[in-house]
CSV table of C-alpha atoms and ligand atoms in Angstrom, one decimal:
chain,number,residue,atom,x,y,z
A,191,MET,CA,-12.0,22.1,-21.0
A,192,ASN,CA,-12.9,20.5,-17.8
A,193,ASN,CA,-12.8,22.2,-14.4
A,194,TRP,CA,-9.3,21.3,-13.6
A,195,THR,CA,-7.9,22.1,-17.0
A,196,ARG,CA,-9.6,25.5,-16.9
A,197,ARG,CA,-8.1,26.3,-13.5
A,198,ARG,CA,-4.7,25.0,-14.5
A,199,PHE,CA,-4.8,26.9,-17.8
A,200,PHE,CA,-5.7,30.1,-15.9
A,201,LEU,CA,-3.1,29.6,-13.2
A,202,THR,CA,-0.2,28.5,-15.4
A,203,SER,CA,-0.8,31.2,-18.1
A,204,LEU,CA,-1.0,33.9,-15.4
A,205,THR,CA,2.1,32.6,-13.8
A,206,GLY,CA,3.9,32.4,-17.1
A,207,SER,CA,3.2,36.0,-17.9
A,208,LEU,CA,4.2,37.2,-14.4
A,209,VAL,CA,7.1,35.0,-13.6
A,210,ALA,CA,8.7,33.5,-16.6
A,211,GLY,CA,9.8,29.9,-15.8
A,212,ALA,CA,8.3,29.9,-12.3
A,213,GLY,CA,7.2,26.5,-11.1
A,214,LYS,CA,3.7,25.8,-12.4
A,215,LEU,CA,2.7,23.3,-9.7
A,216,PHE,CA,2.5,25.8,-6.9
A,217,ALA,CA,1.2,28.7,-8.9
A,218,SER,CA,-2.0,29.1,-7.0
A,219,SER,CA,-0.8,31.6,-4.4
A,220,LEU,CA,-2.3,33.6,-7.3
A,221,PRO,CA,-6.0,34.1,-7.5
A,222,SER,CA,-8.0,31.0,-8.6
A,223,ALA,CA,-10.2,31.0,-11.6
A,224,ASP,CA,-13.2,29.7,-9.7
A,225,ALA,CA,-14.8,31.2,-6.7
A,226,ALA,CA,-13.1,29.1,-4.0
A,227,PRO,CA,-13.7,30.6,-0.5
A,228,ALA,CA,-11.0,33.2,0.2
A,229,SER,CA,-11.5,33.3,3.9
A,230,GLY,CA,-12.7,30.7,6.4
A,231,LYS,CA,-14.9,30.6,9.4
A,232,ARG,CA,-13.8,28.9,12.7
A,233,PRO,CA,-14.8,26.6,14.2
A,234,VAL,CA,-15.6,24.4,11.2
A,235,ILE,CA,-16.0,20.7,10.7
A,236,ILE,CA,-16.2,19.0,7.2
A,237,SER,CA,-16.6,15.4,6.1
A,238,SER,CA,-17.5,13.3,3.1
A,239,LEU,CA,-21.3,13.5,2.4
A,240,ASN,CA,-22.1,10.5,4.6
A,241,GLY,CA,-21.2,12.5,7.7
A,242,LEU,CA,-23.8,15.2,7.2
A,243,LYS,CA,-26.3,14.1,9.7
A,244,TYR,CA,-23.7,13.6,12.5
A,245,LEU,CA,-21.6,16.8,12.0
A,246,ASP,CA,-23.5,18.6,14.8
A,247,ARG,CA,-22.0,16.1,17.3
A,248,GLY,CA,-18.5,17.2,16.4
A,249,MET,CA,-19.6,20.9,16.3
A,250,ASP,CA,-21.0,20.7,19.8
A,251,ILE,CA,-17.6,19.7,21.1
A,252,LEU,CA,-15.8,22.4,19.1
A,253,LYS,CA,-18.3,25.1,20.4
A,254,LYS,CA,-17.6,24.0,24.0
A,255,GLY,CA,-13.8,24.4,23.4
A,256,GLY,CA,-13.2,20.7,23.2
A,257,ASP,CA,-10.4,18.9,21.4
A,258,THR,CA,-10.6,18.8,17.6
A,259,LEU,CA,-9.8,15.0,17.5
A,260,ASP,CA,-12.6,14.4,20.0
A,261,ALA,CA,-14.9,16.4,17.6
A,262,VAL,CA,-14.1,14.4,14.5
A,263,LEU,CA,-14.3,11.1,16.4
A,264,ALA,CA,-17.8,12.0,17.7
A,265,THR,CA,-19.0,12.4,14.2
A,266,VAL,CA,-17.4,9.3,12.6
A,267,SER,CA,-18.2,7.0,15.5
A,268,ALA,CA,-21.9,7.8,14.9
A,269,VAL,CA,-21.5,6.8,11.3
A,270,GLU,CA,-19.6,3.6,12.3
A,271,ASP,CA,-22.5,2.7,14.6
A,272,ASP,CA,-25.1,3.4,11.9
A,273,PRO,CA,-26.2,0.1,10.1
A,274,GLU,CA,-27.6,2.2,7.2
A,275,ASP,CA,-24.1,3.3,6.2
A,276,THR,CA,-22.7,0.3,4.3
A,277,SER,CA,-19.2,1.7,3.8
A,278,VAL,CA,-18.1,2.1,7.4
A,279,GLY,CA,-18.2,0.2,10.7
A,280,TYR,CA,-21.3,-1.8,11.6
A,281,GLY,CA,-23.1,-2.8,8.4
A,282,GLY,CA,-20.1,-2.2,6.2
A,283,LEU,CA,-19.8,-4.5,3.2
A,284,PRO,CA,-17.6,-7.5,3.9
A,285,ASN,CA,-14.7,-9.0,2.2
A,286,GLU,CA,-15.0,-12.0,-0.2
A,287,ASP,CA,-15.3,-14.4,2.7
A,288,GLY,CA,-18.2,-12.5,4.2
A,289,GLU,CA,-16.0,-10.9,7.0
A,290,VAL,CA,-16.2,-7.2,7.6
A,291,GLU,CA,-12.7,-5.8,7.9
A,292,LEU,CA,-12.2,-2.2,9.0
A,293,ASP,CA,-9.3,0.3,8.6
A,294,ALA,CA,-8.9,3.7,10.2
A,295,CYS,CA,-6.5,6.4,11.2
A,296,VAL,CA,-6.4,9.6,13.2
A,297,MET,CA,-4.0,12.6,13.3
A,298,HIS,CA,-4.0,15.1,16.1
A,299,GLY,CA,-2.6,18.5,14.9
A,300,PRO,CA,-1.9,20.1,18.3
A,301,THR,CA,0.4,17.3,19.5
A,302,ARG,CA,1.5,16.1,16.0
A,303,ARG,CA,0.7,12.5,16.8
A,304,ALA,CA,-1.1,9.8,14.8
A,305,GLY,CA,-2.5,6.3,15.2
A,306,SER,CA,-3.8,3.7,12.8
A,307,VAL,CA,-5.4,0.2,12.5
A,308,ALA,CA,-6.0,-2.0,9.5
A,309,SER,CA,-7.8,-5.3,8.7
A,310,VAL,CA,-9.6,-5.2,12.1
A,311,ARG,CA,-12.5,-7.7,12.5
A,312,ARG,CA,-15.5,-7.7,15.0
A,313,ILE,CA,-14.7,-4.2,16.4
A,314,LYS,CA,-17.1,-1.4,15.4
A,315,ASN,CA,-15.4,1.9,16.4
A,316,VAL,CA,-12.0,1.6,14.7
A,317,ALA,CA,-11.4,5.3,14.5
A,318,ARG,CA,-11.4,5.4,18.3
A,319,LEU,CA,-9.2,2.3,18.2
A,320,ALA,CA,-6.7,4.2,16.1
A,321,LYS,CA,-6.7,6.9,18.7
A,322,THR,CA,-6.2,4.3,21.4
A,323,VAL,CA,-3.1,3.0,19.5
A,324,MET,CA,-1.9,6.7,19.5
A,325,ASP,CA,-2.6,7.3,23.2
A,326,ARG,CA,-1.6,4.0,24.8
A,327,THR,CA,1.2,2.4,22.8
A,328,ASN,CA,4.6,3.3,21.5
A,329,HIS,CA,3.5,2.2,18.0
A,330,LEU,CA,1.6,3.9,15.2
A,331,MET,CA,-0.1,1.1,13.4
A,332,LEU,CA,-1.6,-2.2,14.4
A,333,VAL,CA,-3.1,-4.7,11.9
A,334,GLY,CA,-5.1,-7.9,11.7
A,335,PRO,CA,-5.6,-10.2,14.7
A,336,GLY,CA,-3.1,-8.3,16.8
A,337,ALA,CA,-5.2,-5.1,16.4
A,338,THR,CA,-8.4,-7.0,17.3
A,339,ARG,CA,-6.7,-8.5,20.4
A,340,PHE,CA,-5.4,-5.0,21.4
A,341,ALA,CA,-9.0,-3.7,21.0
A,342,VAL,CA,-10.4,-6.4,23.3
A,343,ASP,CA,-7.6,-5.8,25.9
A,344,GLU,CA,-8.4,-2.1,25.8
A,345,GLY,CA,-12.1,-2.8,26.5
A,346,PHE,CA,-13.6,-2.5,23.0
A,347,GLU,CA,-16.6,-4.8,22.6
A,348,GLU,CA,-16.4,-7.7,20.0
A,349,THR,CA,-19.5,-7.9,17.9
A,350,ASN,CA,-20.7,-9.3,14.6
A,351,LEU,CA,-20.5,-6.4,12.1
A,352,LEU,CA,-22.6,-8.0,9.3
A,353,THR,CA,-26.2,-6.8,9.1
A,354,GLU,CA,-28.9,-8.7,7.2
A,355,ARG,CA,-28.6,-6.2,4.4
A,356,SER,CA,-24.9,-6.5,4.0
A,357,ARG,CA,-25.1,-10.3,4.3
A,358,LEU,CA,-27.6,-10.6,1.5
A,359,ALA,CA,-25.6,-8.3,-0.7
A,360,TRP,CA,-22.6,-10.5,-0.1
A,361,LEU,CA,-24.6,-13.6,-1.1
A,362,ALA,CA,-25.8,-11.8,-4.2
A,363,TRP,CA,-22.2,-10.9,-5.1
A,364,LYS,CA,-21.1,-14.5,-4.7
A,365,ALA,CA,-24.0,-15.7,-6.9
A,366,LYS,CA,-22.9,-13.3,-9.6
A,367,THR,CA,-19.2,-13.9,-9.5
A,368,ALA,CA,-18.7,-17.5,-8.3
A,369,GLU,CA,-20.0,-20.6,-10.2
A,370,ASN,CA,-19.9,-22.5,-6.9
A,371,TRP,CA,-22.7,-20.4,-5.5
A,372,ARG,CA,-25.2,-20.9,-8.4
A,373,PRO,CA,-27.4,-23.9,-9.1
A,374,GLY,CA,-25.3,-26.6,-10.8
A,375,LEU,CA,-25.3,-27.7,-14.4
A,376,ASP,CA,-27.6,-30.6,-13.6
A,377,SER,CA,-30.2,-28.5,-11.8
A,378,PRO,CA,-33.4,-27.5,-13.5
A,379,GLU,CA,-32.6,-24.0,-12.3
A,380,TRP,CA,-29.3,-23.8,-14.0
A,381,LYS,CA,-28.8,-20.6,-16.0
A,382,ASP,CA,-26.0,-19.0,-17.9
A,383,PRO,CA,-24.4,-16.3,-15.6
A,384,ASP,CA,-27.4,-14.2,-14.9
A,385,ASP,CA,-28.1,-13.2,-11.4
A,386,SER,CA,-31.6,-11.9,-11.8
A,387,LYS,CA,-33.3,-15.0,-10.4
A,388,LYS,CA,-30.9,-15.6,-7.6
A,389,MET,CA,-31.2,-11.9,-6.7
A,390,SER,CA,-35.0,-12.1,-6.3
A,391,GLN,CA,-34.7,-15.3,-4.4
A,392,LEU,CA,-32.4,-13.6,-1.9
A,393,PHE,CA,-34.5,-10.5,-1.6
A,394,ASP,CA,-37.7,-12.4,-1.1
A,395,THR,CA,-39.8,-10.2,1.2
A,396,PRO,CA,-41.2,-6.7,0.7
A,397,GLU,CA,-38.8,-5.4,3.5
A,398,LYS,CA,-35.8,-6.9,1.6
A,399,GLN,CA,-36.9,-5.9,-1.8
A,400,VAL,CA,-36.3,-2.2,-0.9
A,401,TRP,CA,-32.6,-3.2,-0.9
A,402,LEU,CA,-32.6,-4.8,-4.3
A,403,ALA,CA,-31.7,-1.8,-6.5
A,404,TRP,CA,-28.9,-0.9,-4.1
A,405,ALA,CA,-27.7,-4.6,-4.1
A,406,ARG,CA,-27.5,-4.7,-7.9
A,407,GLN,CA,-25.5,-1.5,-7.8
A,408,VAL,CA,-22.9,-2.7,-5.2
A,409,VAL,CA,-22.5,-6.0,-6.9
A,410,ALA,CA,-21.9,-4.5,-10.3
A,411,HIS,CA,-19.7,-1.6,-8.9
A,412,PRO,CA,-18.0,-2.7,-5.7
A,413,PRO,CA,-17.9,0.5,-3.6
A,414,THR,CA,-15.0,1.9,-1.6
A,415,GLY,CA,-17.1,4.3,0.5
A,416,THR,CA,-15.5,5.7,3.6
A,417,ILE,CA,-15.8,8.7,5.9
A,418,ASN,CA,-13.1,11.3,6.2
A,419,CYS,CA,-13.7,14.1,8.7
A,420,LEU,CA,-11.6,17.2,9.5
A,421,ALA,CA,-12.1,19.9,12.1
A,422,VAL,CA,-10.6,23.3,13.0
A,423,ASN,CA,-11.4,25.0,16.3
A,424,GLU,CA,-11.6,28.7,17.2
A,425,LYS,CA,-7.8,28.7,18.0
A,426,GLY,CA,-6.9,27.2,14.6
A,427,GLU,CA,-6.0,23.8,15.9
A,428,ILE,CA,-6.8,21.0,13.5
A,429,SER,CA,-7.3,17.2,13.6
A,430,GLY,CA,-8.7,14.5,11.2
A,431,THR,CA,-9.8,10.9,10.9
A,432,THR,CA,-10.6,8.5,8.1
A,433,THR,CA,-12.5,5.2,8.7
A,434,THR,CA,-13.8,2.6,6.4
A,435,SER,CA,-14.9,-1.0,5.7
A,436,GLY,CA,-12.8,-0.7,2.5
A,437,LEU,CA,-13.5,-2.1,-0.9
A,438,ALA,CA,-16.5,-4.4,-0.9
A,439,TRP,CA,-15.7,-8.1,-1.7
A,440,LYS,CA,-12.0,-7.5,-1.3
A,441,ILE,CA,-9.5,-10.3,-0.8
A,442,ALA,CA,-9.1,-10.8,3.0
A,443,GLY,CA,-6.2,-8.6,4.2
A,444,ARG,CA,-6.5,-6.0,1.5
A,445,VAL,CA,-5.8,-2.6,2.9
A,446,GLY,CA,-6.8,0.6,1.2
A,447,ASP,CA,-5.7,4.2,1.8
A,448,SER,CA,-7.8,5.0,4.8
A,449,PRO,CA,-5.4,3.9,7.5
A,450,ILE,CA,-2.3,5.1,5.6
A,451,ILE,CA,-0.9,8.3,7.1
A,452,GLY,CA,-0.1,10.6,4.2
A,453,ALA,CA,-2.7,8.9,1.8
A,454,GLY,CA,-6.2,8.5,3.4
A,455,LEU,CA,-5.4,11.3,5.8
A,456,TYR,CA,-2.7,13.9,6.6
A,457,VAL,CA,-2.7,16.7,9.1
A,458,ASP,CA,0.0,19.3,9.7
A,459,GLY,CA,-1.0,21.7,12.5
A,460,ASP,CA,0.9,24.5,10.8
A,461,VAL,CA,-1.1,24.2,7.6
A,462,GLY,CA,-4.3,22.1,7.6
A,463,GLY,CA,-5.5,18.6,6.8
A,464,ALA,CA,-6.7,16.5,3.9
A,465,GLY,CA,-8.3,13.1,3.4
A,466,SER,CA,-10.0,10.9,0.8
A,467,THR,CA,-12.8,8.5,0.0
A,468,GLY,CA,-13.1,6.2,-2.9
A,469,ARG,CA,-10.6,3.8,-4.5
A,470,GLY,CA,-7.7,3.7,-2.1
A,471,GLU,CA,-5.2,2.0,-4.4
A,472,GLU,CA,-5.2,5.2,-6.6
A,473,ASN,CA,-4.7,7.5,-3.6
A,474,ILE,CA,-1.9,5.5,-2.1
A,475,LYS,CA,0.1,5.8,-5.3
A,476,ILE,CA,0.0,9.6,-5.2
A,477,ALA,CA,0.1,10.0,-1.3
A,478,GLY,CA,-2.9,12.2,-1.7
A,479,GLY,CA,-3.4,13.5,1.8
A,480,HIS,CA,0.3,14.6,2.1
A,481,THR,CA,0.4,16.0,-1.4
A,482,ILE,CA,-2.6,18.2,-0.8
A,483,VAL,CA,-1.3,19.5,2.6
A,484,GLU,CA,2.1,20.3,1.0
A,485,MET,CA,0.3,22.2,-1.8
A,486,MET,CA,-1.7,24.2,0.7
A,487,ARG,CA,1.6,24.9,2.6
A,488,LYS,CA,2.8,26.6,-0.6
A,489,GLY,CA,-0.3,28.8,-0.8
A,490,MET,CA,-2.7,26.7,-2.9
A,491,ASN,CA,-6.3,26.9,-1.9
A,492,PRO,CA,-7.9,23.6,-0.7
A,493,THR,CA,-10.1,23.0,-3.8
A,494,ASP,CA,-7.2,23.5,-6.2
A,495,ALA,CA,-4.9,21.3,-4.1
A,496,CYS,CA,-7.6,18.5,-4.3
A,497,LEU,CA,-7.8,19.0,-8.0
A,498,GLU,CA,-4.1,18.7,-8.4
A,499,ALA,CA,-4.2,15.4,-6.5
A,500,LEU,CA,-6.9,14.1,-8.9
A,501,HIS,CA,-4.8,15.2,-11.8
A,502,ARG,CA,-2.0,13.0,-10.5
A,503,VAL,CA,-4.4,10.1,-10.2
A,504,ALA,CA,-5.6,10.6,-13.8
A,505,ARG,CA,-2.1,11.0,-15.0
A,506,ASN,CA,-1.3,7.5,-13.8
A,507,TYR,CA,-3.7,6.3,-16.5
A,508,ASN,CA,-2.6,8.9,-19.1
A,509,HIS,CA,-6.1,10.3,-18.7
A,510,ASP,CA,-7.6,7.2,-20.2
A,511,LYS,CA,-11.3,7.7,-19.3
A,512,LYS,CA,-12.2,4.1,-20.3
A,513,ARG,CA,-10.2,2.9,-17.3
A,514,LEU,CA,-10.8,5.9,-15.1
A,515,ARG,CA,-14.5,5.4,-15.4
A,516,LYS,CA,-14.1,2.1,-13.5
A,517,PHE,CA,-13.6,3.9,-10.2
A,518,HIS,CA,-14.3,7.0,-8.2
A,519,ILE,CA,-12.3,9.0,-5.8
A,520,PHE,CA,-12.9,12.2,-3.7
A,521,PHE,CA,-10.4,14.5,-1.8
A,522,TYR,CA,-11.3,16.9,1.0
A,523,ALA,CA,-9.2,19.6,2.5
A,524,LEU,CA,-9.4,22.2,5.3
A,525,ASN,CA,-6.7,24.7,6.2
A,526,LYS,CA,-6.1,26.0,9.6
A,527,ASP,CA,-7.9,29.3,8.8
A,528,GLY,CA,-11.1,27.3,8.2
A,529,VAL,CA,-11.1,27.5,4.4
A,530,HIS,CA,-12.2,24.2,3.0
A,531,GLY,CA,-12.7,22.5,-0.4
A,532,SER,CA,-13.3,19.2,-2.0
A,533,ALA,CA,-12.9,17.7,-5.5
A,534,ALA,CA,-14.1,14.5,-7.1
A,535,LEU,CA,-12.9,12.6,-10.2
A,536,TRP,CA,-16.4,12.7,-11.6
A,537,ASN,CA,-19.2,15.2,-11.1
A,538,ASN,CA,-21.6,12.8,-9.4
A,539,HIS,CA,-21.9,10.1,-6.7
A,540,TYR,CA,-22.5,6.5,-7.7
A,541,ASP,CA,-26.3,7.0,-7.1
A,542,LYS,CA,-26.0,9.8,-9.8
A,543,SER,CA,-26.6,12.7,-7.3
A,544,PRO,CA,-24.2,15.6,-7.7
A,545,ALA,CA,-20.8,15.2,-6.0
A,546,GLU,CA,-21.1,17.0,-2.7
A,547,TYR,CA,-19.4,17.0,0.7
A,548,ALA,CA,-20.7,18.0,4.2
A,549,VAL,CA,-19.9,21.2,6.1
A,550,HIS,CA,-20.9,22.6,9.5
A,551,ASP,CA,-19.7,26.1,10.3
A,552,GLY,CA,-22.8,27.2,12.1
A,553,SER,CA,-25.4,24.9,10.6
A,554,PRO,CA,-24.9,21.6,8.7
A,555,ARG,CA,-25.1,21.8,4.9
A,556,THR,CA,-23.8,20.3,1.8
A,557,ALA,CA,-21.3,22.0,-0.6
A,558,ARG,CA,-20.5,21.1,-4.1
A,559,CYS,CA,-17.3,19.3,-4.9
A,560,ALA,CA,-15.2,20.6,-7.9
A,561,SER,CA,-14.6,17.8,-10.4
A,562,LEU,CA,-11.7,16.9,-12.6
A,563,TYR,CA,-14.1,15.7,-15.3
A,564,ASP,CA,-17.5,17.4,-15.8
A,565,GLU,CA,-19.0,13.9,-16.6
A,566,THR,CA,-21.0,11.3,-14.8
A,567,VAL,CA,-19.1,8.2,-13.6
A,568,ILE,CA,-21.5,5.3,-13.8
A,569,GLU,CA,-22.4,3.6,-17.0
A,570,ASP,CA,-25.4,1.2,-16.5
B,275,LIG,N1,-10.9,4.6,0.5
B,275,LIG,C1,-11.2,3.3,1.1
B,275,LIG,C2,-10.5,2.2,0.5
B,275,LIG,O1,-10.1,2.2,-0.6
B,275,LIG,O2,-10.4,1.2,1.2
């Protein structure tokens, strides 16, 4: 039995014996099988693992009594600025045309407002841009060139978001997938589809060679990395944000779950918040953020609520692992009492490290995600 099945078995059999015929879905006001934290600590800020080194920026704001949305934005803006993070903001992997297109949204629990942007080019801090849509317009979501124009009008700087590393990875992806970008049939260098030579031509200096293994990975398994960040202050107020460069090598205009209120993020000030990273198409189909918050409203703990969302993702494929292995998805949840949890479809990250998320409730640390399947995702 995998993690989720064990929990569900425990919960549903307990429910069945106590309350015949009671709805199984919301059974987890009863104790959970695993040791999910029963009480929380406030203030607390959590994020996907890629936020770990910047959580202290958000926590500083929370400790000074600042706003929870300002706290999560302080953390994710630092990730957006970081060229080493290739899933978000500057340095994010581009679409198939080599253009970085960013999506983000924010939700502010205390005022019950939200803002969102999608398919934004040449603007780095799209999570702040989503807040600017919330603060300064009568709209909720702006997309494409209109969103970029709005950003410039509001004083955001236009900039090239492609780094040398992400540009080379894009060229490597083109060489692998598009005949046009390989030496022609009449060339002495012509080869059957095999990227190994082109790869080493592109990554031709010792400095670039350190990116080679990573490039092979992102070409073979286009990532959908993202950052989701949620914070609760001492008073129990909560906000969240999700920001991303989306699926690597996507068709221009493809939008994932990150800017979709109710999928990539959902916050209800009375309950808590939830968000996601990974393959957005799967999350949109189950409205994961909203689903998780609604389950927490009924008393489910954050980890079990994340696992239930994953079950719905897997159910859409009749639990066919051959197909499910082709992607990854994580959910994160935090309730207003400061109890948090996360669950992943598989028990590891793409780099094979254990599935973890980031938490700061006094000092920054990692915490293990529960997993729907106790198996490793990537097949080489
Ligand atoms: N979760 C990010 C995306 O699919 O775009």
